Coordinates of C-alpha atoms and ligand atoms in Angstrom, one line a residue:
M59 CA 55.5 -17.3 -71.0
K60 CA 53.9 -17.1 -67.6
I61 CA 50.8 -15.2 -66.6
L62 CA 50.0 -14.6 -62.6
V63 CA 46.5 -14.3 -61.7
I64 CA 45.9 -12.4 -58.4
N65 CA 42.7 -11.9 -56.6
G66 CA 42.3 -9.9 -54.0
P67 CA 39.8 -10.4 -50.3
N68 CA 37.4 -12.3 -50.3
L69 CA 37.1 -13.2 -53.8
N70 CA 37.5 -16.9 -52.3
M71 CA 34.1 -16.6 -51.3
L72 CA 32.6 -16.8 -55.0
G73 CA 29.5 -18.8 -54.7
I74 CA 28.6 -18.5 -51.4
R75 CA 27.1 -15.2 -50.9
E76 CA 25.8 -12.8 -53.4
P77 CA 25.4 -14.9 -56.3
G78 CA 23.0 -11.7 -57.9
I79 CA 26.4 -9.7 -58.2
Y80 CA 29.1 -12.5 -58.5
G81 CA 27.1 -15.1 -60.2
K82 CA 26.8 -19.0 -58.9
S83 CA 29.8 -20.1 -59.7
S84 CA 32.4 -20.6 -57.0
F85 CA 36.1 -19.8 -56.4
A86 CA 37.0 -23.2 -57.8
D87 CA 35.2 -23.6 -61.0
L88 CA 37.3 -20.1 -61.2
L89 CA 40.8 -21.8 -60.8
N90 CA 39.3 -24.6 -63.1
L91 CA 38.6 -21.8 -66.0
L92 CA 42.5 -20.8 -65.5
E93 CA 43.4 -24.2 -65.6
A94 CA 41.4 -24.6 -69.3
T95 CA 42.9 -21.2 -70.7
A96 CA 46.5 -22.1 -70.0
R97 CA 45.7 -25.8 -71.2
E98 CA 43.9 -24.1 -74.3
L99 CA 46.9 -21.3 -74.8
G100 CA 49.9 -23.7 -74.2
I101 CA 51.2 -21.1 -71.4
E102 CA 51.7 -21.5 -67.8
V103 CA 49.3 -19.8 -65.4
E104 CA 49.7 -19.4 -61.4
Q105 CA 47.0 -18.1 -59.3
Y106 CA 47.3 -16.1 -56.0
Q107 CA 44.4 -15.1 -53.7
S108 CA 44.7 -13.7 -50.5
N109 CA 43.0 -11.2 -48.4
H110 CA 45.9 -9.1 -47.0
E111 CA 47.1 -6.3 -48.7
G112 CA 50.8 -6.4 -48.1
D113 CA 50.9 -10.2 -49.2
L114 CA 49.2 -8.8 -52.6
V115 CA 51.7 -6.0 -53.0
D116 CA 54.6 -8.8 -51.8
K117 CA 53.0 -11.2 -54.9
I118 CA 53.6 -8.2 -57.2
Q119 CA 57.2 -7.7 -56.4
W120 CA 57.6 -11.1 -56.7
A121 CA 56.7 -11.5 -59.8
Y122 CA 59.2 -9.3 -61.2
G123 CA 61.7 -11.1 -63.6
K124 CA 59.4 -14.0 -63.0
V125 CA 56.2 -13.6 -65.4
D126 CA 55.2 -12.1 -68.5
G127 CA 51.9 -10.6 -67.7
I128 CA 49.7 -10.1 -64.6
V129 CA 45.7 -10.4 -64.7
I130 CA 44.7 -8.3 -61.2
N131 CA 41.2 -8.4 -59.6
P132 CA 42.1 -6.2 -56.4
A133 CA 38.6 -6.4 -55.0
A134 CA 38.1 -4.1 -52.8
Y135 CA 41.6 -3.1 -52.6
T136 CA 40.9 -1.5 -56.2
H137 CA 38.9 1.5 -54.2
T138 CA 41.3 2.2 -52.2
S139 CA 45.2 0.8 -52.3
V140 CA 47.9 3.3 -53.7
A141 CA 50.4 0.8 -52.2
I142 CA 49.0 -2.1 -54.9
L143 CA 49.2 0.9 -57.7
D144 CA 52.8 1.4 -56.6
A145 CA 53.6 -2.2 -57.1
L146 CA 52.3 -2.6 -60.2
K147 CA 53.8 0.6 -61.2
A148 CA 57.3 -0.7 -60.1
V149 CA 57.5 -4.0 -61.8
S150 CA 56.2 -2.5 -64.9
I151 CA 55.0 -6.0 -66.1
P152 CA 52.1 -5.8 -68.2
A153 CA 48.6 -6.2 -66.5
V154 CA 45.1 -6.4 -66.6
E155 CA 42.7 -5.1 -64.0
V156 CA 39.4 -7.9 -63.9
H157 CA 36.0 -7.3 -62.4
I158 CA 33.6 -10.1 -62.3
S159 CA 30.5 -7.4 -61.7
D160 CA 30.1 -4.0 -63.7
V161 CA 31.6 -2.0 -61.0
D162 CA 30.2 1.0 -63.2
A163 CA 26.9 0.5 -62.5
R164 CA 27.0 -0.1 -58.7
E165 CA 27.9 2.5 -55.6
S166 CA 30.3 5.3 -56.8
F167 CA 32.7 4.5 -54.6
R168 CA 33.2 1.4 -56.8
Q169 CA 34.0 3.9 -60.1
I170 CA 37.3 4.5 -58.5
S171 CA 40.6 2.1 -59.2
Y172 CA 43.7 2.9 -58.4
A173 CA 45.3 -0.4 -59.5
G174 CA 43.6 0.4 -63.1
L175 CA 45.9 3.3 -63.7
A176 CA 48.7 0.8 -63.9
C177 CA 46.9 -1.6 -66.4
C178 CA 46.8 -1.3 -69.7
K179 CA 43.4 -2.7 -69.8
T180 CA 40.0 -3.1 -67.5
I181 CA 37.6 -5.9 -68.4
K182 CA 34.4 -5.6 -65.8
G183 CA 31.1 -6.7 -65.6
H184 CA 31.8 -10.2 -68.4
G185 CA 31.6 -12.4 -64.9
L186 CA 34.5 -14.9 -64.4
E187 CA 34.6 -15.2 -68.2
G188 CA 36.6 -11.5 -67.8
Y189 CA 39.7 -13.3 -66.3
R190 CA 39.5 -15.5 -69.6
E191 CA 39.2 -12.7 -71.5
A192 CA 42.2 -10.9 -69.7
I193 CA 44.8 -13.6 -70.3
V194 CA 44.1 -14.5 -74.2
Y195 CA 44.5 -10.1 -74.3
L196 CA 48.1 -10.7 -72.3
F197 CA 48.7 -13.9 -74.6
Q198 CA 47.8 -11.8 -77.6
I199 CA 50.0 -8.9 -77.1
L200 CA 53.1 -10.5 -75.6
Q201 CA 53.6 -12.5 -78.4
Ligands
CA2_186 O1 33.4 -7.2 -59.4 C1 34.4 -7.6 -58.7 O2 35.4 -8.6 -59.6 C2 34.9 -6.6 -57.4 O3 36.3 -6.4 -57.8 C3 34.5 -7.9 -56.2 C4 34.8 -7.0 -55.1 C5 34.2 -5.8 -55.1 O4 34.9 -5.4 -53.4 C6 34.6 -5.0 -56.1 O5 34.2 -3.5 -55.7 C7 34.4 -5.4 -57.2 C8 34.3 -7.7 -53.8 C9 34.7 -9.6 -53.6 C10 34.0 -9.7 -52.7 O6 33.1 -11.4 -53.5 C11 31.9 -11.6 -52.5 C12 31.8 -13.0 -53.0 C13 31.1 -14.1 -52.3 C14 30.5 -12.8 -50.9 C15 30.7 -12.0 -51.1 C16 31.5 -10.9 -51.9

């Protein structure tokens, strides 16, 4: 089983600023958590991060026929990108949306998710642990 984890703009800056919202863990900590989860479940987990909407769309298209599940945190593009929604719909790969912060408790514009419309589950406000929960969820439904 192969799971692709996609992270959108600025998530590579984790731990550098706004620890009150996103926690103190760094992006390297997230990569370690993904590796540990892959090892624990005996599956392959690939991570991709980009600050560019088109690159995120390209990676979702690339995943067609190559991965069994997608975990996606589109970051700010969550709230704006119909292109990412359409790409997720086009490949029709089971996808879980993750948000580190509790977007429902923040500004009203963060309560709109286009990508979430193509996802079978959304995990928000669980910090980096949310990525682990998303991978375990996909692992269970894909078995
Ligand atoms: O809570 C999340 O995971 C978000 O997807 C994070 C996005 C935000 O635009 C979404 O509304 C919710 C922002 C990611 C930016 O991450 C930063 C990391 C360090 C310093 C500043 C921002």
